[in-house]
Amino acid sequence: MKKFLSGNEAFAYGVLRAKVNVISAYPITPQTTVVEKLSEFVESGELKAEFIHVESEHSALSAAIGASCVGARTFTATSSQGLLYMAECLTYASGGRFPIVMMNANRSTALPWNIYGDQRDSLSLLDHGWIQAYALNAQEAFDLALMSFYIAEHKEVSTPLMVNLDGFTLTHTYELVDVCDEKEADEFLPKFETENKIDLDNPNNLGFSAGPDTNTEFKYKEHLGILNATKVIHEAEEKFYKIFGRKYTGLIETYETEDADAVIITLGTIYGLVKDTVDDLRAQGKKVGAIRLRYIRPFPNEELATALQNVKAVGVLEKDISFGNEGTVYTNVNSALVKANLHKVTSNYIAGLGGRNIEKEQIVECFEALLNGTHEIKFVGLKED
């Protein structure tokens, strides 16, 4: 069944097909339309769920934690400052091993105040214990909505999962999306079952304290849950392919990397333009390629090491800056190279902050610098005072 949907609407349809039990909602641009669409599904009776309109983003995640505590399949959504307001609750959800799925509409953080898309909101919270995925288009947004519940709720993972959609570029752009029927979705996604819940017949201690004698062990188990997600992601994608015929590639997606001298790594929707640039430069005889990070937690250390084995120069193009150092994605990529004992020329291209457009000519310049062996940390398109 084909529908003409925005990225937000596509994700809402995925949540509908997942048959969530509880939705906690608070509006913030450019996320709002996803929960608005879900409210329509609930009001019409198409989705039998509790829709809780809370008073803040902090309350939205708090309500989701409470719902997950009783074994409900739970969803919420946010963006930018709303995600930062949730930060305290993020660690409660991950430390409590509550498999909540949240959609984040990537948007710049204040100040200066800005409603347009970059990825500093989600990337600033990588250490809060959530699996993080980044969608390329509306079809993947729908598919990730279904797969996220499968991954997060798996007993070997039991970890909340944040799916990131580029603000406006994806959340408000319309595309044809293949929306599966209810029967197919039920075949893919089993009913949520967990022992990690409040149960009068089998009492559990949830939300407890852990001092120095046991805290490390709890954090280690939390760490293992995210590491286990790599295997479960592949399992979910294989099952998804068998039922729906759409194939995904795990933690990363590669393009023309087999014989490439220079590769640009990125995440989100800009990958499409990077691929187009690769095609143009390949037509000129230049050996370049591209890699998309589909997930940044768990981080694809081994996958990147394999893909970059024979590459001479690696660039990371990201809509993020860790002030006073470099882009967060660049730090992670360099770490993966060091752990694999791969010595490459690397560069960090910081672009698209506050929603500034990234031009194909700028990507060409990045590739040319990499092919020339240039190492740099560069703000792309920076205007002179």
mmCIF file with all atom_site columns, C-alpha atoms in Angstrom, residues 11 23 28 76 86 110 137 149 154 163 190 207 209 278 281 313 343 368:
data_model
loop_
_atom_site.group_PDB
_atom_site.id
_atom_site.type_symbol
_atom_site.label_atom_id
_atom_site.label_alt_id
_atom_site.label_comp_id
_atom_site.label_asym_id
_atom_site.label_entity_id
_atom_site.label_seq_id
_atom_site.pdbx_PDB_ins_code
_atom_site.Cartn_x
_atom_site.Cartn_y
_atom_site.Cartn_z
_atom_site.occupancy
_atom_site.B_iso_or_equiv
_atom_site.pdbx_formal_charge
_atom_site.auth_seq_id
_atom_site.auth_comp_id
_atom_site.auth_asym_id
_atom_site.auth_atom_id
_atom_site.pdbx_PDB_model_num
ATOM 1  C CA . PHE A 1 11  ? 7.219  7.169   11.290 1.00 0.00 ? 11  PHE A CA 1
ATOM 2  C CA . ILE A 1 23  ? 2.093  7.344   23.559 1.00 0.00 ? 23  ILE A CA 1
ATOM 3  C CA . ILE A 1 28  ? 8.055  20.837  19.606 1.00 0.00 ? 28  ILE A CA 1
ATOM 4  C CA . THR A 1 76  ? 7.448  9.235   22.580 1.00 0.00 ? 76  THR A CA 1
ATOM 5  C CA . MET A 1 86  ? 14.781 14.967  28.743 1.00 0.00 ? 86  MET A CA 1
ATOM 6  C CA . ALA A 1 110 ? 20.201 27.235  21.312 1.00 0.00 ? 110 ALA A CA 1
ATOM 7  C CA . ASN A 1 137 ? 14.433 8.797   3.836  1.00 0.00 ? 137 ASN A CA 1
ATOM 8  C CA . PHE A 1 149 ? 10.678 -2.075  18.747 1.00 0.00 ? 149 PHE A CA 1
ATOM 9  C CA . HIS A 1 154 ? 14.805 -8.194  22.387 1.00 0.00 ? 154 HIS A CA 1
ATOM 10 C CA . VAL A 1 163 ? 15.596 7.082   15.823 1.00 0.00 ? 163 VAL A CA 1
ATOM 11 C CA . PRO A 1 190 ? 5.973  -10.140 18.202 1.00 0.00 ? 190 PRO A CA 1
ATOM 12 C CA . GLY A 1 207 ? 14.568 1.736   40.083 1.00 0.00 ? 207 GLY A CA 1
ATOM 13 C CA . SER A 1 209 ? 20.079 2.181   44.243 1.00 0.00 ? 209 SER A CA 1
ATOM 14 C CA . VAL A 1 278 ? 30.793 10.231  -5.809 1.00 0.00 ? 278 VAL A CA 1
ATOM 15 C CA . LEU A 1 281 ? 33.832 12.229  -9.540 1.00 0.00 ? 281 LEU A CA 1
ATOM 16 C CA . ALA A 1 313 ? 42.159 9.127   3.146  1.00 0.00 ? 313 ALA A CA 1
ATOM 17 C CA . HIS A 1 343 ? 46.876 4.635   9.721  1.00 0.00 ? 343 HIS A CA 1
ATOM 18 C CA . GLU A 1 368 ? 39.736 16.924  -3.662 1.00 0.00 ? 368 GLU A CA 1
#
